[in-house]
């Protein structure tokens, strides 16, 4: 039951991120978009691990990792450019 709830939360977060991106409320570079992707991907990763669904677990690990990479790259870029 908890696993299913975590899975649905992941679906909602990833879908919300895509919706907000599609209607131009977020940009691909925005922290909000990346946080939605990272959190949603991690929720789906947890559910996939519990269900012993390795391909889905790997896909969501990659999804969350890409979001984390983009987020940390943004932090580094802001730090070196002097902009807040």
PDB file of N, CA, C and O in Angstrom, chain B, residues numbered from 101:
ATOM      1  N   UNK B 101       0.819  -1.198   0.000  1.00  0.00           N
ATOM      2  CA  UNK B 101       0.000   0.000   0.000  1.00  0.00           C
ATOM      3  C   UNK B 101       0.870   1.274   0.000  1.00  0.00           C
ATOM      4  O   UNK B 101       0.621   2.194  -0.779  1.00  0.00           O
ATOM      5  N   UNK B 102       1.873   1.321   0.861  1.00  0.00           N
ATOM      6  CA  UNK B 102       2.765   2.479   0.908  1.00  0.00           C
ATOM      7  C   UNK B 102       3.552   2.578  -0.391  1.00  0.00           C
ATOM      8  O   UNK B 102       3.735   3.670  -0.931  1.00  0.00           O
ATOM      9  N   UNK B 103       4.014   1.441  -0.890  1.00  0.00           N
ATOM     10  CA  UNK B 103       4.764   1.422  -2.153  1.00  0.00           C
ATOM     11  C   UNK B 103       3.919   1.981  -3.292  1.00  0.00           C
ATOM     12  O   UNK B 103       4.413   2.752  -4.116  1.00  0.00           O
ATOM     13  N   UNK B 104       2.669   1.599  -3.338  1.00  0.00           N
ATOM     14  CA  UNK B 104       1.775   2.109  -4.384  1.00  0.00           C
ATOM     15  C   UNK B 104       1.606   3.616  -4.265  1.00  0.00           C
ATOM     16  O   UNK B 104       1.600   4.324  -5.271  1.00  0.00           O
ATOM     17  N   UNK B 105       1.469   4.104  -3.045  1.00  0.00           N
ATOM     18  CA  UNK B 105       1.354   5.553  -2.825  1.00  0.00           C
ATOM     19  C   UNK B 105       2.590   6.301  -3.269  1.00  0.00           C
ATOM     20  O   UNK B 105       2.496   7.368  -3.876  1.00  0.00           O
ATOM     21  N   UNK B 106       3.754   5.739  -2.966  1.00  0.00           N
ATOM     22  CA  UNK B 106       5.014   6.352  -3.403  1.00  0.00           C
ATOM     23  C   UNK B 106       5.093   6.368  -4.927  1.00  0.00           C
ATOM     24  O   UNK B 106       5.537   7.349  -5.522  1.00  0.00           O
ATOM     25  N   UNK B 107       4.656   5.272  -5.553  1.00  0.00           N
ATOM     26  CA  UNK B 107       4.656   5.200  -7.010  1.00  0.00           C
ATOM     27  C   UNK B 107       3.746   6.251  -7.641  1.00  0.00           C
ATOM     28  O   UNK B 107       4.121   6.920  -8.604  1.00  0.00           O
ATOM     29  N   UNK B 108       2.541   6.383  -7.077  1.00  0.00           N
ATOM     30  CA  UNK B 108       1.610   7.382  -7.613  1.00  0.00           C
ATOM     31  C   UNK B 108       2.137   8.801  -7.408  1.00  0.00           C
ATOM     32  O   UNK B 108       1.941   9.668  -8.261  1.00  0.00           O
ATOM     33  N   UNK B 109       2.798   9.036  -6.290  1.00  0.00           N
ATOM     34  CA  UNK B 109       3.403  10.350  -6.059  1.00  0.00           C
ATOM     35  C   UNK B 109       4.457  10.630  -7.129  1.00  0.00           C
ATOM     36  O   UNK B 109       4.520  11.733  -7.670  1.00  0.00           O
ATOM     37  N   UNK B 110       5.276   9.635  -7.428  1.00  0.00           N
ATOM     38  CA  UNK B 110       6.286   9.790  -8.479  1.00  0.00           C
ATOM     39  C   UNK B 110       5.681  10.101  -9.828  1.00  0.00           C
ATOM     40  O   UNK B 110       6.164  10.975 -10.547  1.00  0.00           O
ATOM     41  N   UNK B 111       4.616   9.380 -10.176  1.00  0.00           N
ATOM     42  CA  UNK B 111       3.927   9.634 -11.450  1.00  0.00           C
ATOM     43  C   UNK B 111       3.398  11.065 -11.481  1.00  0.00           C
ATOM     44  O   UNK B 111       3.559  11.772 -12.476  1.00  0.00           O
ATOM     45  N   UNK B 112       2.771  11.484 -10.391  1.00  0.00           N
ATOM     46  CA  UNK B 112       2.201  12.838 -10.340  1.00  0.00           C
ATOM     47  C   UNK B 112       3.286  13.916 -10.452  1.00  0.00           C
ATOM     48  O   UNK B 112       3.105  14.905 -11.162  1.00  0.00           O
ATOM     49  N   UNK B 113       4.398  13.727  -9.761  1.00  0.00           N
ATOM     50  CA  UNK B 113       5.461  14.732  -9.799  1.00  0.00           C
ATOM     51  C   UNK B 113       6.099  14.838 -11.176  1.00  0.00           C
ATOM     52  O   UNK B 113       6.315  15.940 -11.680  1.00  0.00           O
ATOM     53  N   UNK B 114       6.403  13.693 -11.788  1.00  0.00           N
ATOM     54  CA  UNK B 114       7.009  13.722 -13.128  1.00  0.00           C
ATOM     55  C   UNK B 114       6.037  14.306 -14.153  1.00  0.00           C
ATOM     56  O   UNK B 114       6.436  15.084 -15.019  1.00  0.00           O
ATOM     57  N   UNK B 115       4.778  13.933 -14.053  1.00  0.00           N
ATOM     58  CA  UNK B 115       3.769  14.444 -14.987  1.00  0.00           C
ATOM     59  C   UNK B 115       3.545  15.939 -14.781  1.00  0.00           C
ATOM     60  O   UNK B 115       3.406  16.689 -15.747  1.00  0.00           O
ATOM     61  N   UNK B 116       3.510  16.366 -13.527  1.00  0.00           N
ATOM     62  CA  UNK B 116       3.352  17.793 -13.235  1.00  0.00           C
ATOM     63  C   UNK B 116       4.521  18.592 -13.810  1.00  0.00           C
ATOM     64  O   UNK B 116       4.320  19.661 -14.386  1.00  0.00           O
ATOM     65  N   UNK B 117       5.729  18.079 -13.655  1.00  0.00           N
ATOM     66  CA  UNK B 117       6.889  18.757 -14.227  1.00  0.00           C
ATOM     67  C   UNK B 117       6.774  18.905 -15.734  1.00  0.00           C
ATOM     68  O   UNK B 117       7.054  19.969 -16.286  1.00  0.00           O
ATOM     69  N   UNK B 118       6.363  17.834 -16.395  1.00  0.00           N
ATOM     70  CA  UNK B 118       6.207  17.870 -17.855  1.00  0.00           C
ATOM     71  C   UNK B 118       5.085  18.826 -18.261  1.00  0.00           C
ATOM     72  O   UNK B 118       5.225  19.572 -19.230  1.00  0.00           O
ATOM     73  N   UNK B 119       3.979  18.804 -17.527  1.00  0.00           N
ATOM     74  CA  UNK B 119       2.867  19.720 -17.819  1.00  0.00           C
ATOM     75  C   UNK B 119       3.318  21.171 -17.685  1.00  0.00           C
ATOM     76  O   UNK B 119       3.094  21.982 -18.583  1.00  0.00           O
ATOM     77  N   UNK B 120       3.954  21.493 -16.561  1.00  0.00           N
ATOM     78  CA  UNK B 120       4.396  22.872 -16.340  1.00  0.00           C
ATOM     79  C   UNK B 120       5.430  23.316 -17.362  1.00  0.00           C
ATOM     80  O   UNK B 120       5.458  24.483 -17.753  1.00  0.00           O
ATOM     81  N   UNK B 121       6.274  22.398 -17.795  1.00  0.00           N
ATOM     82  CA  UNK B 121       7.225  22.700 -18.859  1.00  0.00           C
ATOM     83  C   UNK B 121       6.492  22.951 -20.173  1.00  0.00           C
ATOM     84  O   UNK B 121       6.813  23.895 -20.896  1.00  0.00           O
ATOM     85  N   UNK B 122       5.515  22.114 -20.480  1.00  0.00           N
ATOM     86  CA  UNK B 122       4.782  22.207 -21.743  1.00  0.00           C
ATOM     87  C   UNK B 122       3.966  23.485 -21.860  1.00  0.00           C
ATOM     88  O   UNK B 122       3.822  24.036 -22.951  1.00  0.00           O
ATOM     89  N   UNK B 123       3.430  23.959 -20.736  1.00  0.00           N
ATOM     90  CA  UNK B 123       2.636  25.193 -20.775  1.00  0.00           C
ATOM     91  C   UNK B 123       3.488  26.419 -20.428  1.00  0.00           C
ATOM     92  O   UNK B 123       2.972  27.511 -20.186  1.00  0.00           O
ATOM     93  N   UNK B 124       4.799  26.204 -20.411  1.00  0.00           N
ATOM     94  CA  UNK B 124       5.787  27.271 -20.233  1.00  0.00           C
ATOM     95  C   UNK B 124       5.699  27.991 -18.885  1.00  0.00           C
ATOM     96  O   UNK B 124       5.992  29.182 -18.785  1.00  0.00           O
ATOM     97  N   UNK B 125       5.290  27.248 -17.850  1.00  0.00           N
ATOM     98  CA  UNK B 125       5.322  27.784 -16.484  1.00  0.00           C
ATOM     99  C   UNK B 125       6.681  27.520 -15.851  1.00  0.00           C
ATOM    100  O   UNK B 125       7.072  28.191 -14.896  1.00  0.00           O
ATOM    101  N   UNK B 126       7.400  26.534 -16.392  1.00  0.00           N
ATOM    102  CA  UNK B 126       8.769  26.225 -15.974  1.00  0.00           C
ATOM    103  C   UNK B 126       9.635  26.134 -17.219  1.00  0.00           C
ATOM    104  O   UNK B 126       9.141  25.890 -18.320  1.00  0.00           O
ATOM    105  N   UNK B 127      10.927  26.333 -17.030  1.00  0.00           N
ATOM    106  CA  UNK B 127      11.878  26.129 -18.124  1.00  0.00           C
ATOM    107  C   UNK B 127      12.691  24.875 -17.818  1.00  0.00           C
ATOM    108  O   UNK B 127      12.753  24.445 -16.666  1.00  0.00           O
ATOM    109  N   UNK B 128      13.310  24.289 -18.832  1.00  0.00           N
ATOM    110  CA  UNK B 128      14.127  23.104 -18.573  1.00  0.00           C
ATOM    111  C   UNK B 128      15.270  23.374 -17.588  1.00  0.00           C
ATOM    112  O   UNK B 128      15.732  22.457 -16.908  1.00  0.00           O
ATOM    113  N   UNK B 129      15.721  24.615 -17.510  1.00  0.00           N
ATOM    114  CA  UNK B 129      16.823  24.973 -16.625  1.00  0.00           C
ATOM    115  C   UNK B 129      16.367  25.309 -15.212  1.00  0.00           C
ATOM    116  O   UNK B 129      17.200  25.469 -14.320  1.00  0.00           O
ATOM    117  N   UNK B 130      15.066  25.418 -14.993  1.00  0.00           N
ATOM    118  CA  UNK B 130      14.571  25.861 -13.683  1.00  0.00           C
ATOM    119  C   UNK B 130      14.780  24.797 -12.617  1.00  0.00           C
ATOM    120  O   UNK B 130      14.729  23.597 -12.884  1.00  0.00           O
ATOM    121  N   UNK B 131      15.016  25.272 -11.413  1.00  0.00           N
ATOM    122  CA  UNK B 131      15.204  24.363 -10.285  1.00  0.00           C
ATOM    123  C   UNK B 131      13.921  23.595 -10.014  1.00  0.00           C
ATOM    124  O   UNK B 131      13.965  22.412  -9.675  1.00  0.00           O
ATOM    125  N   UNK B 132      12.779  24.256 -10.161  1.00  0.00           N
ATOM    126  CA  UNK B 132      11.499  23.594  -9.912  1.00  0.00           C
ATOM    127  C   UNK B 132      11.299  22.382 -10.798  1.00  0.00           C
ATOM    128  O   UNK B 132      10.873  21.327 -10.329  1.00  0.00           O
ATOM    129  N   UNK B 133      11.603  22.528 -12.066  1.00  0.00           N
ATOM    130  CA  UNK B 133      11.462  21.418 -13.010  1.00  0.00           C
ATOM    131  C   UNK B 133      12.380  20.267 -12.625  1.00  0.00           C
ATOM    132  O   UNK B 133      11.966  19.107 -12.627  1.00  0.00           O
ATOM    133  N   UNK B 134      13.616  20.587 -12.297  1.00  0.00           N
ATOM    134  CA  UNK B 134      14.578  19.542 -11.946  1.00  0.00           C
ATOM    135  C   UNK B 134      14.216  18.860 -10.628  1.00  0.00           C
ATOM    136  O   UNK B 134      14.369  17.646 -10.497  1.00  0.00           O
ATOM    137  N   UNK B 135      13.743  19.624  -9.663  1.00  0.00           N
ATOM    138  CA  UNK B 135      13.338  19.033  -8.378  1.00  0.00           C
ATOM    139  C   UNK B 135      12.152  18.093  -8.582  1.00  0.00           C
ATOM    140  O   UNK B 135      12.112  17.017  -7.984  1.00  0.00           O
ATOM    141  N   UNK B 136      11.192  18.479  -9.411  1.00  0.00           N
ATOM    142  CA  UNK B 136      10.062  17.590  -9.707  1.00  0.00           C
ATOM    143  C   UNK B 136      10.553  16.300 -10.360  1.00  0.00           C
ATOM    144  O   UNK B 136      10.087  15.215 -10.012  1.00  0.00           O
ATOM    145  N   UNK B 137      11.485  16.410 -11.298  1.00  0.00           N
ATOM    146  CA  UNK B 137      12.025  15.228 -11.969  1.00  0.00           C
ATOM    147  C   UNK B 137      12.817  14.338 -11.014  1.00  0.00           C
ATOM    148  O   UNK B 137      12.652  13.118 -11.020  1.00  0.00           O
ATOM    149  N   UNK B 138      13.657  14.931 -10.212  1.00  0.00           N
ATOM    150  CA  UNK B 138      14.469  14.150  -9.278  1.00  0.00           C
ATOM    151  C   UNK B 138      13.576  13.430  -8.267  1.00  0.00           C
ATOM    152  O   UNK B 138      13.714  12.225  -8.059  1.00  0.00           O
ATOM    153  N   UNK B 139      12.675  14.161  -7.649  1.00  0.00           N
ATOM    154  CA  UNK B 139      11.811  13.571  -6.631  1.00  0.00           C
ATOM    155  C   UNK B 139      10.892  12.514  -7.229  1.00  0.00           C
ATOM    156  O   UNK B 139      10.728  11.433  -6.664  1.00  0.00           O
ATOM    157  N   UNK B 140      10.294  12.831  -8.371  1.00  0.00           N
ATOM    158  CA  UNK B 140       9.421  11.856  -9.032  1.00  0.00           C
ATOM    159  C   UNK B 140      10.178  10.608  -9.441  1.00  0.00           C
ATOM    160  O   UNK B 140       9.692   9.492  -9.257  1.00  0.00           O
ATOM    161  N   UNK B 141      11.367  10.794  -9.996  1.00  0.00           N
ATOM    162  CA  UNK B 141      12.185   9.655 -10.410  1.00  0.00           C
ATOM    163  C   UNK B 141      12.587   8.786  -9.235  1.00  0.00           C
ATOM    164  O   UNK B 141      12.580   7.560  -9.340  1.00  0.00           O
ATOM    165  N   UNK B 142      12.939   9.411  -8.108  1.00  0.00           N
ATOM    166  CA  UNK B 142      13.316   8.647  -6.922  1.00  0.00           C
ATOM    167  C   UNK B 142      12.124   7.874  -6.350  1.00  0.00           C
ATOM    168  O   UNK B 142      12.277   6.734  -5.909  1.00  0.00           O
ATOM    169  N   UNK B 143      10.947   8.488  -6.357  1.00  0.00           N
ATOM    170  CA  UNK B 143       9.743   7.778  -5.905  1.00  0.00           C
ATOM    171  C   UNK B 143       9.485   6.549  -6.778  1.00  0.00           C
ATOM    172  O   UNK B 143       9.198   5.467  -6.267  1.00  0.00           O
ATOM    173  N   UNK B 144       9.587   6.720  -8.079  1.00  0.00           N
ATOM    174  CA  UNK B 144       9.364   5.603  -8.996  1.00  0.00           C
ATOM    175  C   UNK B 144      10.472   4.561  -8.878  1.00  0.00           C
ATOM    176  O   UNK B 144      10.221   3.368  -9.052  1.00  0.00           O
ATOM    177  N   UNK B 145      11.686   4.997  -8.586  1.00  0.00           N
ATOM    178  CA  UNK B 145      12.792   4.072  -8.360  1.00  0.00           C
ATOM    179  C   UNK B 145      12.506   3.187  -7.147  1.00  0.00           C
ATOM    180  O   UNK B 145      12.695   1.972  -7.208  1.00  0.00           O
ATOM    181  N   UNK B 146      12.059   3.778  -6.067  1.00  0.00           N
ATOM    182  CA  UNK B 146      11.731   3.018  -4.852  1.00  0.00           C
ATOM    183  C   UNK B 146      10.671   1.965  -5.151  1.00  0.00           C
ATOM    184  O   UNK B 146      10.805   0.805  -4.761  1.00  0.00           O
ATOM    185  N   UNK B 147       9.622   2.381  -5.844  1.00  0.00           N
ATOM    186  CA  UNK B 147       8.547   1.451  -6.181  1.00  0.00           C
ATOM    187  C   UNK B 147       9.053   0.319  -7.066  1.00  0.00           C
ATOM    188  O   UNK B 147       8.674  -0.835  -6.870  1.00  0.00           O
ATOM    189  N   UNK B 148       9.901   0.636  -8.032  1.00  0.00           N
ATOM    190  CA  UNK B 148      10.440  -0.385  -8.934  1.00  0.00           C
ATOM    191  C   UNK B 148      11.336  -1.371  -8.190  1.00  0.00           C
ATOM    192  O   UNK B 148      11.310  -2.570  -8.467  1.00  0.00           O
ATOM    193  N   UNK B 149      12.126  -0.867  -7.248  1.00  0.00           N
ATOM    194  CA  UNK B 149      12.992  -1.754  -6.460  1.00  0.00           C
ATOM    195  C   UNK B 149      12.141  -2.707  -5.622  1.00  0.00           C
ATOM    196  O   UNK B 149      12.411  -3.907  -5.573  1.00  0.00           O
ATOM    197  N   UNK B 150      11.126  -2.178  -4.972  1.00  0.00           N
ATOM    198  CA  UNK B 150      10.241  -3.010  -4.152  1.00  0.00           C
ATOM    199  C   UNK B 150       9.563  -4.082  -5.008  1.00  0.00           C
ATOM    200  O   UNK B 150       9.392  -5.220  -4.572  1.00  0.00           O
ATOM    201  N   UNK B 151       9.181  -3.705  -6.231  1.00  0.00           N
ATOM    202  CA  UNK B 151       8.503  -4.648  -7.136  1.00  0.00           C
ATOM    203  C   UNK B 151       9.476  -5.557  -7.878  1.00  0.00           C
ATOM    204  O   UNK B 151       9.055  -6.396  -8.675  1.00  0.00           O
ATOM    205  N   UNK B 152      10.773  -5.398  -7.623  1.00  0.00           N
ATOM    206  CA  UNK B 152      11.814  -6.174  -8.306  1.00  0.00           C
ATOM    207  C   UNK B 152      11.707  -6.023  -9.826  1.00  0.00           C
ATOM    208  O   UNK B 152      11.820  -6.994 -10.575  1.00  0.00           O
ATOM    209  N   UNK B 153      11.487  -4.782 -10.257  1.00  0.00           N
ATOM    210  CA  UNK B 153      11.361  -4.437 -11.678  1.00  0.00           C
ATOM    211  C   UNK B 153      12.640  -3.710 -12.093  1.00  0.00           C
ATOM    212  O   UNK B 153      12.679  -2.480 -12.140  1.00  0.00           O
ATOM    213  N   UNK B 154      13.673  -4.477 -12.389  1.00  0.00           N
ATOM    214  CA  UNK B 154      14.997  -3.918 -12.645  1.00  0.00           C
ATOM    215  C   UNK B 154      15.040  -2.935 -13.811  1.00  0.00           C
ATOM    216  O   UNK B 154      15.622  -1.861 -13.656  1.00  0.00           O
ATOM    217  N   UNK B 155      14.451  -3.243 -14.979  1.00  0.00           N
ATOM    218  CA  UNK B 155      14.510  -2.252 -16.067  1.00  0.00           C
ATOM    219  C   UNK B 155      13.875  -0.912 -15.679  1.00  0.00           C
ATOM    220  O   UNK B 155      14.412   0.147 -16.003  1.00  0.00           O
ATOM    221  N   UNK B 156      12.750  -0.957 -14.996  1.00  0.00           N
ATOM    222  CA  UNK B 156      12.086   0.261 -14.558  1.00  0.00           C
ATOM    223  C   UNK B 156      12.935   0.977 -13.505  1.00  0.00           C
ATOM    224  O   UNK B 156      13.015   2.205 -13.507  1.00  0.00           O
ATOM    225  N   UNK B 157      13.562   0.226 -12.617  1.00  0.00           N
ATOM    226  CA  UNK B 157      14.423   0.827 -11.597  1.00  0.00           C
ATOM    227  C   UNK B 157      15.604   1.559 -12.252  1.00  0.00           C
ATOM    228  O   UNK B 157      15.934   2.681 -11.867  1.00  0.00           O
ATOM    229  N   UNK B 158      16.225   0.924 -13.228  1.00  0.00           N
ATOM    230  CA  UNK B 158      17.364   1.545 -13.921  1.00  0.00           C
ATOM    231  C   UNK B 158      16.909   2.801 -14.666  1.00  0.00           C
ATOM    232  O   UNK B 158      17.585   3.829 -14.618  1.00  0.00           O
ATOM    233  N   UNK B 159      15.774   2.721 -15.350  1.00  0.00           N
ATOM    234  CA  UNK B 159      15.263   3.883 -16.091  1.00  0.00           C
ATOM    235  C   UNK B 159      15.021   5.058 -15.150  1.00  0.00           C
ATOM    236  O   UNK B 159      15.359   6.194 -15.483  1.00  0.00           O
ATOM    237  N   UNK B 160      14.446   4.804 -13.993  1.00  0.00           N
ATOM    238  CA  UNK B 160      14.150   5.888 -13.066  1.00  0.00           C
ATOM    239  C   UNK B 160      15.380   6.372 -12.319  1.00  0.00           C
ATOM    240  O   UNK B 160      15.446   7.540 -11.934  1.00  0.00           O
ATOM    241  N   UNK B 161      16.351   5.501 -12.108  1.00  0.00           N
ATOM    242  CA  UNK B 161      17.626   5.938 -11.552  1.00  0.00           C
ATOM    243  C   UNK B 161      18.301   6.902 -12.524  1.00  0.00           C
ATOM    244  O   UNK B 161      18.825   7.938 -12.117  1.00  0.00           O
ATOM    245  N   UNK B 162      18.285   6.557 -13.804  1.00  0.00           N
ATOM    246  CA  UNK B 162      18.855   7.447 -14.824  1.00  0.00           C
ATOM    247  C   UNK B 162      18.084   8.762 -14.884  1.00  0.00           C
ATOM    248  O   UNK B 162      18.687   9.831 -14.974  1.00  0.00           O
ATOM    249  N   UNK B 163      16.755   8.689 -14.835  1.00  0.00           N
ATOM    250  CA  UNK B 163      15.903   9.883 -14.874  1.00  0.00           C
ATOM    251  C   UNK B 163      16.267  10.839 -13.739  1.00  0.00           C
ATOM    252  O   UNK B 163      16.475  12.031 -13.964  1.00  0.00           O
ATOM    253  N   UNK B 164      16.341  10.307 -12.519  1.00  0.00           N
ATOM    254  CA  UNK B 164      16.673  11.135 -11.364  1.00  0.00           C
ATOM    255  C   UNK B 164      18.115  11.644 -11.452  1.00  0.00           C
ATOM    256  O   UNK B 164      18.393  12.783 -11.076  1.00  0.00           O
ATOM    257  N   UNK B 165      19.022  10.815 -11.942  1.00  0.00           N
ATOM    258  CA  UNK B 165      20.430  11.217 -12.065  1.00  0.00           C
ATOM    259  C   UNK B 165      20.609  12.359 -13.056  1.00  0.00           C
ATOM    260  O   UNK B 165      21.395  13.276 -12.817  1.00  0.00           O
ATOM    261  N   UNK B 166      19.890  12.305 -14.156  1.00  0.00           N
ATOM    262  CA  UNK B 166      19.958  13.392 -15.137  1.00  0.00           C
ATOM    263  C   UNK B 166      19.464  14.692 -14.513  1.00  0.00           C
ATOM    264  O   UNK B 166      20.078  15.742 -14.704  1.00  0.00           O
ATOM    265  N   UNK B 167      18.371  14.634 -13.778  1.00  0.00           N
ATOM    266  CA  UNK B 167      17.859  15.819 -13.094  1.00  0.00           C
ATOM    267  C   UNK B 167      18.852  16.346 -12.071  1.00  0.00           C
ATOM    268  O   UNK B 167      19.061  17.555 -11.967  1.00  0.00           O
ATOM    269  N   UNK B 168      19.469  15.436 -11.311  1.00  0.00           N
ATOM    270  CA  UNK B 168      20.466  15.842 -10.325  1.00  0.00           C
ATOM    271  C   UNK B 168      21.675  16.480 -10.996  1.00  0.00           C
ATOM    272  O   UNK B 168      22.199  17.485 -10.514  1.00  0.00           O
ATOM    273  N   UNK B 169      22.116  15.902 -12.099  1.00  0.00           N
ATOM    274  CA  UNK B 169      23.239  16.469 -12.854  1.00  0.00           C
ATOM    275  C   UNK B 169      22.897  17.881 -13.335  1.00  0.00           C
ATOM    276  O   UNK B 169      23.698  18.803 -13.176  1.00  0.00           O
ATOM    277  N   UNK B 170      21.722  18.048 -13.917  1.00  0.00           N
ATOM    278  CA  UNK B 170      21.321  19.363 -14.420  1.00  0.00           C
ATOM    279  C   UNK B 170      21.235  20.379 -13.288  1.00  0.00           C
ATOM    280  O   UNK B 170      21.624  21.535 -13.455  1.00  0.00           O
ATOM    281  N   UNK B 171      20.729  19.953 -12.147  1.00  0.00           N
ATOM    282  CA  UNK B 171      20.603  20.845 -11.005  1.00  0.00           C
ATOM    283  C   UNK B 171      21.970  21.263 -10.483  1.00  0.00           C
ATOM    284  O   UNK B 171      22.192  22.446 -10.224  1.00  0.00           O
ATOM    285  N   UNK B 172      22.884  20.322 -10.323  1.00  0.00           N
ATOM    286  CA  UNK B 172      24.220  20.671  -9.821  1.00  0.00           C
ATOM    287  C   UNK B 172      25.008  21.469 -10.852  1.00  0.00           C
ATOM    288  O   UNK B 172      25.811  22.327 -10.485  1.00  0.00           O
ATOM    289  N   UNK B 173      24.792  21.201 -12.121  1.00  0.00           N
ATOM    290  CA  UNK B 173      25.451  21.990 -13.165  1.00  0.00           C
ATOM    291  C   UNK B 173      24.971  23.437 -13.095  1.00  0.00           C
ATOM    292  O   UNK B 173      25.760  24.365 -13.270  1.00  0.00           O
ATOM    293  N   UNK B 174      23.685  23.627 -12.841  1.00  0.00           N
ATOM    294  CA  UNK B 174      23.138  24.973 -12.677  1.00  0.00           C
ATOM    295  C   UNK B 174      23.735  25.690 -11.480  1.00  0.00           C
ATOM    296  O   UNK B 174      24.023  26.885 -11.554  1.00  0.00           O
ATOM    297  N   UNK B 175      23.926  24.972 -10.371  1.00  0.00           N
ATOM    298  CA  UNK B 175      24.554  25.570  -9.189  1.00  0.00           C
ATOM    299  C   UNK B 175      25.968  26.010  -9.508  1.00  0.00           C
ATOM    300  O   UNK B 175      26.379  27.112  -9.146  1.00  0.00           O
ATOM    301  N   UNK B 176      26.717  25.144 -10.189  1.00  0.00           N
ATOM    302  CA  UNK B 176      28.102  25.469 -10.524  1.00  0.00           C
ATOM    303  C   UNK B 176      28.160  26.660 -11.474  1.00  0.00           C
ATOM    304  O   UNK B 176      29.006  27.539 -11.313  1.00  0.00           O
ATOM    305  N   UNK B 177      27.277  26.696 -12.453  1.00  0.00           N
ATOM    306  CA  UNK B 177      27.263  27.780 -13.428  1.00  0.00           C
ATOM    307  C   UNK B 177      26.931  29.107 -12.742  1.00  0.00           C
ATOM    308  O   UNK B 177      27.559  30.128 -13.021  1.00  0.00           O
ATOM    309  N   UNK B 178      25.936  29.088 -11.839  1.00  0.00           N
ATOM    310  CA  UNK B 178      25.593  30.322 -11.119  1.00  0.00           C
ATOM    311  C   UNK B 178      26.741  30.781 -10.244  1.00  0.00           C
ATOM    312  O   UNK B 178      26.993  31.981 -10.132  1.00  0.00           O
ATOM    313  N   UNK B 179      27.441  29.841  -9.622  1.00  0.00           N
ATOM    314  CA  UNK B 179      28.554  30.190  -8.747  1.00  0.00           C
ATOM    315  C   UNK B 179      29.710  30.807  -9.479  1.00  0.00           C
ATOM    316  O   UNK B 179      30.373  31.694  -8.941  1.00  0.00           O
ATOM    317  N   UNK B 180      29.981  30.360 -10.715  1.00  0.00           N
ATOM    318  CA  UNK B 180      31.123  30.896 -11.457  1.00  0.00           C
ATOM    319  C   UNK B 180      30.766  32.166 -12.229  1.00  0.00           C
ATOM    320  O   UNK B 180      31.662  32.935 -12.577  1.00  0.00           O
ATOM    321  N   UNK B 181      29.493  32.404 -12.502  1.00  0.00           N
ATOM    322  CA  UNK B 181      29.122  33.594 -13.271  1.00  0.00           C
ATOM    323  C   UNK B 181      28.926  34.804 -12.392  1.00  0.00           C
ATOM    324  O   UNK B 181      28.905  35.936 -12.874  1.00  0.00           O
ATOM    325  N   UNK B 182      28.779  34.561 -11.069  1.00  0.00           N
ATOM    326  CA  UNK B 182      28.561  35.681 -10.146  1.00  0.00           C
ATOM    327  C   UNK B 182      27.115  36.136 -10.095  1.00  0.00           C
ATOM    328  O   UNK B 182      26.800  37.115  -9.419  1.00  0.00           O
ATOM    329  N   UNK B 183      26.226  35.440 -10.799  1.00  0.00           N
ATOM    330  CA  UNK B 183      24.805  35.815 -10.791  1.00  0.00           C
ATOM    331  C   UNK B 183      24.090  34.993  -9.729  1.00  0.00           C
ATOM    332  O   UNK B 183      24.474  33.858  -9.446  1.00  0.00           O
ATOM    333  N   UNK B 184      23.045  35.574  -9.141  1.00  0.00           N
ATOM    334  CA  UNK B 184      22.212  34.856  -8.168  1.00  0.00           C
ATOM    335  C   UNK B 184      20.924  34.410  -8.785  1.00  0.00           C
ATOM    336  O   UNK B 184      20.100  33.790  -8.112  1.00  0.00           O
TER     337      UNK B 184
END
